[in-house]
Short mmCIF file of N, CA and C in Angstrom, two decimals:
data_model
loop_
_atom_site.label_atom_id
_atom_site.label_comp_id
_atom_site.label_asym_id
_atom_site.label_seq_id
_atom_site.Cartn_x
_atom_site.Cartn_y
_atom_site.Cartn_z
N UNK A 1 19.55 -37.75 17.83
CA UNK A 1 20.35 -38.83 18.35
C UNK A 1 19.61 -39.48 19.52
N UNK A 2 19.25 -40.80 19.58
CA UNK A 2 18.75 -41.48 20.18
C UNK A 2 19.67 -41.94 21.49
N UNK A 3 18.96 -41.96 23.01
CA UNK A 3 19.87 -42.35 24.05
C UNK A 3 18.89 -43.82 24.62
N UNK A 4 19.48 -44.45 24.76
CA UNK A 4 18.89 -45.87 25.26
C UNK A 4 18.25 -45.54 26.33
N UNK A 5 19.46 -44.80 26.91
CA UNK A 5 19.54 -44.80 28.79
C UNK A 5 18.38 -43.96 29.61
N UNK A 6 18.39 -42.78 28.41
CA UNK A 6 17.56 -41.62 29.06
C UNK A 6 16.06 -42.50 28.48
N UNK A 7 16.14 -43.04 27.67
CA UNK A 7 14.35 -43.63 26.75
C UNK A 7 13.82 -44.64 28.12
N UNK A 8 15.13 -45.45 28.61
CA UNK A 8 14.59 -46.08 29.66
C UNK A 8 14.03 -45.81 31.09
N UNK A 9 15.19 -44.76 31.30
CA UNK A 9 14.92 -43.81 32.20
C UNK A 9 13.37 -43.50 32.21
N UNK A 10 13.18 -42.65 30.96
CA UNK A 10 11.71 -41.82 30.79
C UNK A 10 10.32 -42.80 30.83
N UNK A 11 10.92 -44.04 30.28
CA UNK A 11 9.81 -44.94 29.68
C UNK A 11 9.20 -45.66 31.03
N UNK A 12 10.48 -45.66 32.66
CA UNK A 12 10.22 -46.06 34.01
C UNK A 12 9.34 -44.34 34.73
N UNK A 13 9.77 -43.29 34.07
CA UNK A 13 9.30 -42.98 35.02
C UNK A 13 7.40 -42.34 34.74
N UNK A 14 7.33 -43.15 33.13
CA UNK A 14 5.84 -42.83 33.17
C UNK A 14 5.01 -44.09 33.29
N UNK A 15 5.76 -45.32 33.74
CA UNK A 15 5.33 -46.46 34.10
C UNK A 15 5.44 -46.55 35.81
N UNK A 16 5.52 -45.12 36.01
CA UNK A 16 5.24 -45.41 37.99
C UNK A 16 6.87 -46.06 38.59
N UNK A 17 7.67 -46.51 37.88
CA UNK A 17 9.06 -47.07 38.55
C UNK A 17 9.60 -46.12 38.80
N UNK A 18 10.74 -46.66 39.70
CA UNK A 18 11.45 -45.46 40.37
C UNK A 18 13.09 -45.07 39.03
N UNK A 19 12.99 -43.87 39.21
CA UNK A 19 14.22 -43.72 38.01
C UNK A 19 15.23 -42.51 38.42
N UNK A 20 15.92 -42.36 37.64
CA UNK A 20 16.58 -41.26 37.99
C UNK A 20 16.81 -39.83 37.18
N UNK A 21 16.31 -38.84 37.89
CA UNK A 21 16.05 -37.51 37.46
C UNK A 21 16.90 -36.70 37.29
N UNK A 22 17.97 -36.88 37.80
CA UNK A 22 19.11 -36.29 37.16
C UNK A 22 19.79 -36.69 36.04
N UNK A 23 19.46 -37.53 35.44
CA UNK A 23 19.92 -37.17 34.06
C UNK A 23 19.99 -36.65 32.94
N UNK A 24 21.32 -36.23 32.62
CA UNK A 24 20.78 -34.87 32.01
C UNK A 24 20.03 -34.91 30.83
N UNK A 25 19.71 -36.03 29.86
CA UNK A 25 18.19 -35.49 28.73
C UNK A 25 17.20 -34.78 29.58
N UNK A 26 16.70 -35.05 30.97
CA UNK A 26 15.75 -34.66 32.00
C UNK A 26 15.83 -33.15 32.37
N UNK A 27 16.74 -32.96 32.12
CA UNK A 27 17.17 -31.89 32.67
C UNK A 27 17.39 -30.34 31.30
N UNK A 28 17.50 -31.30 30.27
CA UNK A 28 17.29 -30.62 28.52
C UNK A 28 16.01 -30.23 28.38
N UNK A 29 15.23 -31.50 28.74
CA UNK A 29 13.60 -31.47 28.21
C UNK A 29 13.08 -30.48 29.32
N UNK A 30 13.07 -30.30 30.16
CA UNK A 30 13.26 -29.47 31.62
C UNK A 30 13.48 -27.87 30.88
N UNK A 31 14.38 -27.88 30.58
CA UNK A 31 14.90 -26.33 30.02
C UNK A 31 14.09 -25.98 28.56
N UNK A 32 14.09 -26.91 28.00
CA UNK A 32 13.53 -26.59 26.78
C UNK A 32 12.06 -26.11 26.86
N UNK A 33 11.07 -26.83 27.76
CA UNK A 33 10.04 -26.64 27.94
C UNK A 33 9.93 -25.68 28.79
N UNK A 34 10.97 -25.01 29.85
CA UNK A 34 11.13 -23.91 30.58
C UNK A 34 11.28 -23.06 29.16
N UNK A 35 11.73 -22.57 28.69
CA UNK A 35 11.91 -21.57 27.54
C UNK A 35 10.71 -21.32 26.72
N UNK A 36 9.98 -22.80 26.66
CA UNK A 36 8.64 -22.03 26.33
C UNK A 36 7.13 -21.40 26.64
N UNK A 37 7.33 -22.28 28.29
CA UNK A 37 6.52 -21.69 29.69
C UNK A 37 7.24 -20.03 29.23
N UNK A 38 8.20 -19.67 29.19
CA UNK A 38 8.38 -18.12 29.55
C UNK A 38 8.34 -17.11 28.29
N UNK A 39 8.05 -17.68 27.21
CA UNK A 39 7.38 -17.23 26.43
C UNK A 39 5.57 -17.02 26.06
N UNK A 40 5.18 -18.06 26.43
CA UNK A 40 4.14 -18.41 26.62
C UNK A 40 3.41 -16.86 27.70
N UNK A 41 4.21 -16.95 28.71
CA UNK A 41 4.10 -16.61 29.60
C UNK A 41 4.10 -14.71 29.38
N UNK A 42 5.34 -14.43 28.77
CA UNK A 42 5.34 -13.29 28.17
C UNK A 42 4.64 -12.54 27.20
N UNK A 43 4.11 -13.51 26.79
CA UNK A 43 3.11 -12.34 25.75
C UNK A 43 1.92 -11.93 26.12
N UNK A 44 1.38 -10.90 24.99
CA UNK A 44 0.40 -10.30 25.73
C UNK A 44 -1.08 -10.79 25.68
N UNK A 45 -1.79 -10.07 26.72
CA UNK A 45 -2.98 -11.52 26.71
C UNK A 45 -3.51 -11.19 25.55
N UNK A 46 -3.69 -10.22 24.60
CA UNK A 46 -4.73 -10.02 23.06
C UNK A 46 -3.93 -11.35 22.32
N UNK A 47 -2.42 -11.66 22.60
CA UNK A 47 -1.69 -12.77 21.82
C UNK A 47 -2.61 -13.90 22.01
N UNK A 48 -3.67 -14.45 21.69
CA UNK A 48 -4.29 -15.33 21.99
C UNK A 48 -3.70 -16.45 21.06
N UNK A 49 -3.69 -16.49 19.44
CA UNK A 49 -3.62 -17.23 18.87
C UNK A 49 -1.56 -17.74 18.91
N UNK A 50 -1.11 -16.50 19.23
CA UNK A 50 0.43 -17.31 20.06
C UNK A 50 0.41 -18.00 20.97
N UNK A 51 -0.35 -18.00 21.75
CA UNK A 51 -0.13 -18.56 23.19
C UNK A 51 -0.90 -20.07 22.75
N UNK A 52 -1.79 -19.89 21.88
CA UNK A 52 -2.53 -21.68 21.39
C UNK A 52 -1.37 -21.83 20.79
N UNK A 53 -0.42 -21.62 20.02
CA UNK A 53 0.75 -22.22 19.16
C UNK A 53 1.77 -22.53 19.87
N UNK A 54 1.98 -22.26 21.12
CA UNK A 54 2.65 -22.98 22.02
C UNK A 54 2.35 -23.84 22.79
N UNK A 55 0.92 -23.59 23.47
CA UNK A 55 -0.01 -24.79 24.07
C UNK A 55 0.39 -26.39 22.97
N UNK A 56 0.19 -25.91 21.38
CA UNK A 56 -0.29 -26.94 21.05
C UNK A 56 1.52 -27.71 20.66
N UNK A 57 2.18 -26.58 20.72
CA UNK A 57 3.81 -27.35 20.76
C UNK A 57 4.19 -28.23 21.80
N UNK A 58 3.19 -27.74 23.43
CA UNK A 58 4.29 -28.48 24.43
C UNK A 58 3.37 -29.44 24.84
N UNK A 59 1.63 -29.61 25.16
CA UNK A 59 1.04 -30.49 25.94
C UNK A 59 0.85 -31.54 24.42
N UNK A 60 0.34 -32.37 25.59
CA UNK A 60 -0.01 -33.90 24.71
C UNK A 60 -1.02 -34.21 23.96
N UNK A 61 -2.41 -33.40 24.65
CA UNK A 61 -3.19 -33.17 23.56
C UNK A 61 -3.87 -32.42 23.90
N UNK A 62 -4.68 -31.88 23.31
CA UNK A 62 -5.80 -30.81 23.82
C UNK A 62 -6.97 -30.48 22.40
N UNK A 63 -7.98 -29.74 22.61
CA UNK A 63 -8.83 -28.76 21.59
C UNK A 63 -8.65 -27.43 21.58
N UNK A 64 -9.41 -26.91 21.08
CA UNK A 64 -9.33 -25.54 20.11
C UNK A 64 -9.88 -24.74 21.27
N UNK A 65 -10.71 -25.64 22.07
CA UNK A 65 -11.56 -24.53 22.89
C UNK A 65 -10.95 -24.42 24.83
N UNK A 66 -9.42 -24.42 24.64
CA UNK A 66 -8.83 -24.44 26.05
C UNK A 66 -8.04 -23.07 26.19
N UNK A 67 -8.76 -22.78 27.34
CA UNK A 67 -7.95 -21.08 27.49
C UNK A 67 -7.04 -21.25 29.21
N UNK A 68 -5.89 -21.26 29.34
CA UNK A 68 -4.95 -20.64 30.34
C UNK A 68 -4.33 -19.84 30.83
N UNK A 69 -5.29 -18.78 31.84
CA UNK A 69 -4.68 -17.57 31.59
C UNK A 69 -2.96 -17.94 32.13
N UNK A 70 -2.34 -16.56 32.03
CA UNK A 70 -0.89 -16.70 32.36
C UNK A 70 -0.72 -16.60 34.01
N UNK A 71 0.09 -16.22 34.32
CA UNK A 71 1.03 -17.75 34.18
C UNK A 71 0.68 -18.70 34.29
N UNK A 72 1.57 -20.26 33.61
CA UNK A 72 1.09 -21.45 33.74
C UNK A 72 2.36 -21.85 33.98
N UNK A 73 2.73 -23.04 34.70
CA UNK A 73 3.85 -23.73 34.79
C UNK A 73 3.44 -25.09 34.65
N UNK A 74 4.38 -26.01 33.73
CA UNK A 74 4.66 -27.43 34.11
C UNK A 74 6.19 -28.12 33.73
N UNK A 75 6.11 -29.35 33.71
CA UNK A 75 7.64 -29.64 33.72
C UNK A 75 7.58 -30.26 32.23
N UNK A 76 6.68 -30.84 31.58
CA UNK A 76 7.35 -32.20 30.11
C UNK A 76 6.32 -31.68 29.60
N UNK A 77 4.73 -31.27 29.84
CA UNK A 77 3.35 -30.67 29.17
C UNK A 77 3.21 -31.70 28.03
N UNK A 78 3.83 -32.33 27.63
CA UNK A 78 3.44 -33.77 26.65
C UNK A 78 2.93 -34.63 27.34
N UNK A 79 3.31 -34.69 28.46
CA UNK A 79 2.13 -35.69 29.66
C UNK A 79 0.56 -35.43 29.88
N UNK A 80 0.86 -34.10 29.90
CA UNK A 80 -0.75 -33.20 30.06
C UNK A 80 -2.07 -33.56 28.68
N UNK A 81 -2.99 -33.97 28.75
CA UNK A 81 -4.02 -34.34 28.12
C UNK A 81 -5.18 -33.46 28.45
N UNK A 82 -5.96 -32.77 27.56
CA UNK A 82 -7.11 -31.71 28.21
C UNK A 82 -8.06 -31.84 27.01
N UNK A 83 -9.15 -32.38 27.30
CA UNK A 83 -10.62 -32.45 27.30
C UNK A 83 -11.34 -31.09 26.53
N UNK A 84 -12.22 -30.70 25.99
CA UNK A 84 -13.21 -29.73 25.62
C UNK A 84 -13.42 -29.13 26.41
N UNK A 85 -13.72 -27.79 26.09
CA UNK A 85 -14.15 -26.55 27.25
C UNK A 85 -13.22 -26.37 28.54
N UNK A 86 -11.95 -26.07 28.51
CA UNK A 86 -10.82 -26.03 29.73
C UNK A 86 -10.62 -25.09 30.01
N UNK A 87 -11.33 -24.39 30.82
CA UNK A 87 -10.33 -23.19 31.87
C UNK A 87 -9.72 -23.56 32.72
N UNK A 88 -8.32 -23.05 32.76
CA UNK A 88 -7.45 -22.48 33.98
C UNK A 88 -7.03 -21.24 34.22
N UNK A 89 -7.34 -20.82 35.35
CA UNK A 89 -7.09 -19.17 35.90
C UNK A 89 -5.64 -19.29 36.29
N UNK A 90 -5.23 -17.89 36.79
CA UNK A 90 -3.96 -17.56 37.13
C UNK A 90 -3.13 -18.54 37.85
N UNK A 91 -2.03 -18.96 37.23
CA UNK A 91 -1.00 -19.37 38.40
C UNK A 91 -1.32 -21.40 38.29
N UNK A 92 -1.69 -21.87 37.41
CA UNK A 92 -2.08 -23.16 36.94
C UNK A 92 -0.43 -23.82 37.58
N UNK A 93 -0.28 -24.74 38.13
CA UNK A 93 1.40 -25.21 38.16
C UNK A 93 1.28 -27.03 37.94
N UNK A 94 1.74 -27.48 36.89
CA UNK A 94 0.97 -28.97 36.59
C UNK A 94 2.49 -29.75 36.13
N UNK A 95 3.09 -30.56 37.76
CA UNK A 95 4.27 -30.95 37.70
C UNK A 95 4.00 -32.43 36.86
N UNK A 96 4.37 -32.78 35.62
CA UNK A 96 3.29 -33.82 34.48
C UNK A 96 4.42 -34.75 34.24
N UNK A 97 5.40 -35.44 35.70
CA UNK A 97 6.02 -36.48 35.65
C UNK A 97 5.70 -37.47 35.06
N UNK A 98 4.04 -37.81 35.57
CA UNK A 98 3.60 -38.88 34.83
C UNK A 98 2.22 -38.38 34.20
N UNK A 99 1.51 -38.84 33.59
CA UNK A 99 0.07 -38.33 32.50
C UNK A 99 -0.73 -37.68 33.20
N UNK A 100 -1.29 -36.75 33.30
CA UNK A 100 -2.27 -36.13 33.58
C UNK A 100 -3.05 -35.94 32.78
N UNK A 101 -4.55 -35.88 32.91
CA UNK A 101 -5.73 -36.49 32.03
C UNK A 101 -7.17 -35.68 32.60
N UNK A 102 -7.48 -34.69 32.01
CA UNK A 102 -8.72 -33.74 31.92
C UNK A 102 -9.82 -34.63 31.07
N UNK A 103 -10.85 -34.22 32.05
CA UNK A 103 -12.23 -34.83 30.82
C UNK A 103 -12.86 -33.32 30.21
N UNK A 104 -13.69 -33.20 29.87
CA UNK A 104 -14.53 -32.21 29.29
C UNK A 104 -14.81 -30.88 30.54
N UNK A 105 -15.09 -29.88 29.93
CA UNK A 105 -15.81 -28.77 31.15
C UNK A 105 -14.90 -28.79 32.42
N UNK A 106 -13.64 -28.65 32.35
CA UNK A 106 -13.47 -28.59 33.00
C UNK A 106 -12.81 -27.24 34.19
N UNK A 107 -12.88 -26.61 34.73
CA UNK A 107 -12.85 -25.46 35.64
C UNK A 107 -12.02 -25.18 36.39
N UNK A 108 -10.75 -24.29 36.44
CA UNK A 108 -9.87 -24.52 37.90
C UNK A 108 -9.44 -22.85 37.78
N UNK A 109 -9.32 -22.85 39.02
CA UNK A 109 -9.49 -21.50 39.52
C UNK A 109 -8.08 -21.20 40.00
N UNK A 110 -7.36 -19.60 40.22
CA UNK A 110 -6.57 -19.60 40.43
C UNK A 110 -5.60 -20.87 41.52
N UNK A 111 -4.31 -20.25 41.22
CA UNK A 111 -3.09 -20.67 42.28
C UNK A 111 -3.15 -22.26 42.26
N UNK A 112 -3.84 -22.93 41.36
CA UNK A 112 -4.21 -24.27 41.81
C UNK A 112 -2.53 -25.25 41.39
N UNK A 113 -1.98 -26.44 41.99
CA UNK A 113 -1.64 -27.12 41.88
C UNK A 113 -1.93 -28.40 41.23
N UNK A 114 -1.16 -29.21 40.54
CA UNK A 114 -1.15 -30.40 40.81
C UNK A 114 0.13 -31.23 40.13
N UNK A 115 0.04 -32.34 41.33
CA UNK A 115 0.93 -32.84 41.11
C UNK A 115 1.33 -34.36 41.00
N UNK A 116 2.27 -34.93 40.25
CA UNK A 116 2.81 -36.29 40.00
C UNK A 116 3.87 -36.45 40.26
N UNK A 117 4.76 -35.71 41.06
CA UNK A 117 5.93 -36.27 41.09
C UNK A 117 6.24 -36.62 42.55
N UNK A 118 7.00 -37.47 42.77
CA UNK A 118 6.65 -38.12 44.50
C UNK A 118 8.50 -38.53 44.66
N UNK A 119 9.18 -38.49 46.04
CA UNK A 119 10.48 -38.31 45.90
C UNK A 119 10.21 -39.35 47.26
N UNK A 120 11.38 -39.89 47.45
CA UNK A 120 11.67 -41.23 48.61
C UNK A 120 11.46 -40.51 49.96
N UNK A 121 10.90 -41.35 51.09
CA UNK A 121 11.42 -40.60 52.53
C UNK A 121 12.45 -40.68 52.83
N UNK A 122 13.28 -42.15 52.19
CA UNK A 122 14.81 -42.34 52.86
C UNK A 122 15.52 -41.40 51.94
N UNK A 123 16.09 -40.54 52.70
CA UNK A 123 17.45 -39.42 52.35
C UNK A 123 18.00 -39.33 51.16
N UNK A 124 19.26 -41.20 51.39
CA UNK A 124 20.01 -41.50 50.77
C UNK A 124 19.27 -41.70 49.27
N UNK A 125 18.17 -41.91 49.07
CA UNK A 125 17.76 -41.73 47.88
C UNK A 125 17.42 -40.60 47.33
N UNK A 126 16.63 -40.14 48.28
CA UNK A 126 16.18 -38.23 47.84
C UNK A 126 17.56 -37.92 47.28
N UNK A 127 18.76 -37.87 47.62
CA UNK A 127 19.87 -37.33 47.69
C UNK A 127 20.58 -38.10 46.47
N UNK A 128 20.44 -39.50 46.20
CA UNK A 128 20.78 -39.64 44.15
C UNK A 128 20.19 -39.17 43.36
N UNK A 129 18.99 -38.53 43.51
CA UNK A 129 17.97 -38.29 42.72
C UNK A 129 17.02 -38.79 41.98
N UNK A 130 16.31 -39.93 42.69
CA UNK A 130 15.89 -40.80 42.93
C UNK A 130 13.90 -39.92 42.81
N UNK A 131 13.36 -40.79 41.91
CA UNK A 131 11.88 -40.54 41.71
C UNK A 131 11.38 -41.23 41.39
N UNK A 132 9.58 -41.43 41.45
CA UNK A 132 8.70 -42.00 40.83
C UNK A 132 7.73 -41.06 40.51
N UNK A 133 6.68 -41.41 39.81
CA UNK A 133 5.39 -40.29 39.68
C UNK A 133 4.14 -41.40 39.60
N UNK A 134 3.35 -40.64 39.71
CA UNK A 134 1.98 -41.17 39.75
C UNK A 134 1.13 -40.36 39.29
N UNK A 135 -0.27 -40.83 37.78
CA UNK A 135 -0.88 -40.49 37.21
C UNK A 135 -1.78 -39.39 37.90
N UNK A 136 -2.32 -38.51 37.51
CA UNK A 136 -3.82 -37.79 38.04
C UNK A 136 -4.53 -37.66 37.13
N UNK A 137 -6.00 -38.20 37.44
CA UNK A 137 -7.18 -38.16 36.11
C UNK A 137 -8.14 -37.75 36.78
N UNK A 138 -8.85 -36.13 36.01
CA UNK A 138 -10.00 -35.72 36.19
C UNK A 138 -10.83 -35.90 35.80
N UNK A 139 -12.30 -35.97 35.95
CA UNK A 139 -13.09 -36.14 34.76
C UNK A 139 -13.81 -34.87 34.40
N UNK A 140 -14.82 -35.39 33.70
CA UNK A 140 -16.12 -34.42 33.08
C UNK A 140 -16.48 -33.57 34.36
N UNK A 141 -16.91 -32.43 33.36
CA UNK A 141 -17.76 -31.56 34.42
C UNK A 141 -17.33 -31.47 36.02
N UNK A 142 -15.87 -30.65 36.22
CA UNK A 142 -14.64 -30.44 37.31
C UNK A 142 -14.51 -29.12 37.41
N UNK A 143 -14.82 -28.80 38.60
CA UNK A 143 -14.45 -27.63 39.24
C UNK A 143 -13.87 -27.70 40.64
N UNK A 144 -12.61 -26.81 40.06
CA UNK A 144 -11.46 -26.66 41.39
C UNK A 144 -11.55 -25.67 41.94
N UNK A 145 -11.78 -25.08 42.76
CA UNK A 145 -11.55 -24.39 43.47
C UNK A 145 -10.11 -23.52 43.84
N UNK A 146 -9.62 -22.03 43.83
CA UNK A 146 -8.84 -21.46 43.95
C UNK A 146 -7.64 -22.27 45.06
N UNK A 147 -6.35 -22.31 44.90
CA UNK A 147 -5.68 -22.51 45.92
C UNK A 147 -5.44 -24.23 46.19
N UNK A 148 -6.33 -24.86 45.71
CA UNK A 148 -6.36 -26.71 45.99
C UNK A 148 -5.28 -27.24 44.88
N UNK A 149 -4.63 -28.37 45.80
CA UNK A 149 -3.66 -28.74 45.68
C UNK A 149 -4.28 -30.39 45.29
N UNK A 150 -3.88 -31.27 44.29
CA UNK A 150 -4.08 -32.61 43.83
C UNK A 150 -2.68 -33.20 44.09
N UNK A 151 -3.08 -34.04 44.61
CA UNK A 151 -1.65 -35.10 45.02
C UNK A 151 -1.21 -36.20 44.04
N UNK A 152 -0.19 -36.63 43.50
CA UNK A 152 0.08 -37.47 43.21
C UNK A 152 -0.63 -38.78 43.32
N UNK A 153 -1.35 -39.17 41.79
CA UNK A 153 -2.11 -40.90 41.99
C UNK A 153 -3.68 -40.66 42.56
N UNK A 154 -4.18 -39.58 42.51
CA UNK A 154 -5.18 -39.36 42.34
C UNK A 154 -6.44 -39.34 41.11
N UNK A 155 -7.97 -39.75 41.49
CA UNK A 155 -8.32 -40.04 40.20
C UNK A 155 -9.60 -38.87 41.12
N UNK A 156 -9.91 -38.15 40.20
CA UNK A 156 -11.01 -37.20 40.59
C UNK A 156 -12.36 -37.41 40.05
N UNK A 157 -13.44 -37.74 40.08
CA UNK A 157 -14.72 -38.19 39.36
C UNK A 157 -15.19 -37.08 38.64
N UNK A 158 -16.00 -37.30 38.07
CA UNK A 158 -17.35 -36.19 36.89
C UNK A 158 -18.16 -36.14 37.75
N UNK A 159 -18.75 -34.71 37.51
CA UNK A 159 -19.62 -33.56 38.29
C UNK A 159 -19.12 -33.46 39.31
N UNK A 160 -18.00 -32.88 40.05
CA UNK A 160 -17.46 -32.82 41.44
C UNK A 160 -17.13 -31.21 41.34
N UNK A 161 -17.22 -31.22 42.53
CA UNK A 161 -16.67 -29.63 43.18
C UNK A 161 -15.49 -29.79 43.97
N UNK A 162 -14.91 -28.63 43.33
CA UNK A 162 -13.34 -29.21 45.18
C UNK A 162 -13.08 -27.67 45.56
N UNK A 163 -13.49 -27.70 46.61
CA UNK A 163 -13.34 -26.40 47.70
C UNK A 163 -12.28 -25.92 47.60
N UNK A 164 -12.60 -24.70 47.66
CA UNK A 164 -10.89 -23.62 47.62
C UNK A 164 -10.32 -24.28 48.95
N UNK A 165 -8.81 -24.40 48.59
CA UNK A 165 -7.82 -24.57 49.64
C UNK A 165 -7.88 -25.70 49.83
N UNK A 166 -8.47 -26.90 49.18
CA UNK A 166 -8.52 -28.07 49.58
C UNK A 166 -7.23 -28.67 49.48
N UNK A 167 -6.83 -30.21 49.79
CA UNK A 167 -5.43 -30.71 49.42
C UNK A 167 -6.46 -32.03 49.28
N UNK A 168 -5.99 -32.70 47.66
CA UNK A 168 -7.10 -33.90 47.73
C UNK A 168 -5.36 -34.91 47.88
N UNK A 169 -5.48 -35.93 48.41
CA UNK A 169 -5.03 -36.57 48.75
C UNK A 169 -5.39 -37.97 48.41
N UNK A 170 -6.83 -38.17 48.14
CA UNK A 170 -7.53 -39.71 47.96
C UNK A 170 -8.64 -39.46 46.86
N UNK A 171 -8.92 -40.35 46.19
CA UNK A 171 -9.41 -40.56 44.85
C UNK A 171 -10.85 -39.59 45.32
N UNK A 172 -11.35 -39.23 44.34
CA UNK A 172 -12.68 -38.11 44.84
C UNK A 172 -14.00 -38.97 43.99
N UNK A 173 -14.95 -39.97 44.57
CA UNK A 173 -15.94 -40.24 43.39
C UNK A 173 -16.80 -39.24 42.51
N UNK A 174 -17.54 -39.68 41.87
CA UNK A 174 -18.21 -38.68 40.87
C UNK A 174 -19.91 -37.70 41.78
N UNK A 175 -19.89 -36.73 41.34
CA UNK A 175 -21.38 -36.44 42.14
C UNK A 175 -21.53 -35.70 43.80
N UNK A 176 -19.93 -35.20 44.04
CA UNK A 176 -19.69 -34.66 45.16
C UNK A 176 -19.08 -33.15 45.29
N UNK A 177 -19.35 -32.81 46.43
CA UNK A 177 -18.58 -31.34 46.64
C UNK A 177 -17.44 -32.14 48.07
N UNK A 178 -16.50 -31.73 47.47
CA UNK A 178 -15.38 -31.90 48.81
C UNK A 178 -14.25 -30.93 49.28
N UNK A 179 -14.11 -30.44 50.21
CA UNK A 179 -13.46 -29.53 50.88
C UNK A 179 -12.29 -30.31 51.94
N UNK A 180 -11.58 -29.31 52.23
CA UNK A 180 -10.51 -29.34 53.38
C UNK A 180 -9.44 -29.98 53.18
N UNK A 181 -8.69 -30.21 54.32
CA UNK A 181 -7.29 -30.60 54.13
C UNK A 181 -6.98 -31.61 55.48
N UNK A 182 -6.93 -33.00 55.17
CA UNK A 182 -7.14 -33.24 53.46
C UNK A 182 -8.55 -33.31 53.44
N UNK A 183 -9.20 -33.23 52.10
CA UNK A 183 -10.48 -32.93 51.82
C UNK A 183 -11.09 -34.04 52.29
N UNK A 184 -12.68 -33.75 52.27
CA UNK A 184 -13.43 -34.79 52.46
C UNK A 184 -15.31 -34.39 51.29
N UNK A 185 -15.79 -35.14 51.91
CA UNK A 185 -16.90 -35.17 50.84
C UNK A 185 -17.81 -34.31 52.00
N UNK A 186 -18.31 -33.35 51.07
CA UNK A 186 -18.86 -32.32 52.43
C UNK A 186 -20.54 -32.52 51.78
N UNK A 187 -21.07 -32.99 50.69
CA UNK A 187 -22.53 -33.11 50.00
C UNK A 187 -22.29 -33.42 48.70
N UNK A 188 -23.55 -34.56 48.61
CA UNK A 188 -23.71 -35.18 47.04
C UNK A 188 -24.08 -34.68 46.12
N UNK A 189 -24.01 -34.51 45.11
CA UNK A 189 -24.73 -33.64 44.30
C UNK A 189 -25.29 -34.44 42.97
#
């Protein structure tokens, strides 16, 4: 059964507009995809070829050759797009309000974050439930570093390094190592 309201809803909030998140299809697709994070999540790591049959049920697209160890968390994983050769280590958390977009080789090390979903400073909106999101795109040949956090509307370049514990905050060009919080470009490579 088709809902106008929620299609519009969804269709603003992967076009960057502000929409509203409490409604409840949001809140279905939310649970549904929670039920299979905790399956996913539950089996055992020899389950290799279960855990690809759920990968390939919930994200948007991916290859044959992407391994996540457990746990992984995200919120819709049909937003999520992943590239050739993908590791993610322990504790991956990929809030995929709006598209998120892996290039090839790409590397991330435990506890890592990232995120698209961005909520009002004024109150009275935080408090309708009130959101927007903003895209994150990595490219080729990406390595994250344990613990670093990607912000909302970020575009990360090919061949880059990002320092454990970093918080990237601003677009990262291609050909760099960058560290800190918020990061910066610490050498070219």
């Amino acid at each position: 059964m088709s809902d106008p309201m929620f299609e519009n809803e969804w269709s603003k909030m992967l076009s960057g507009d502000r929409y509203n998140a409490t409604h409840p299809n949001f809140i279905k697709k939310l649970e549904y995809i929670r039920e299979k994070i905790w399956l996913f999540n539950s089996l055992r790591p020899s389950q290799v070829d279960e855990r690809k049959a759920i990968l390939k049920e919930i994200l948007g697209t991916y290859q044959d050759d992407i391994h996540i160890n457990q746990p992984f968390r995200c919120d819709y994983g049909e937003n999520i797009h992943v590239g050739h050769s993908f590791f993610a280590n322990f504790n991956l958390t990929i809030l995929d309000e709006a598209e998120v977009r892996f290039g090839n080789s790409v590397f991330i090390g435990p506890n890592v974050s990232i995120y698209t979903a961005c909520h009002p400073l004024e109150r009275e909106e935080r408090d309708k439930g009130v959101e927007w999101a903003e895209p994150v795109t990595i490219g080729d040949s990406v390595w994250i570093g344990g613990n670093a956090v990607i912000l909302p509307g970020v575009t990360i370049g090919s061949n880059v390094v990002i320092g454990a514990g970093s918080v990237v905050t601003h677009d990262v060009p291609d050909n760099v190592v960058v560290a800190g919080n918020p990061c910066k470009i610490i050498k070219r490579l």
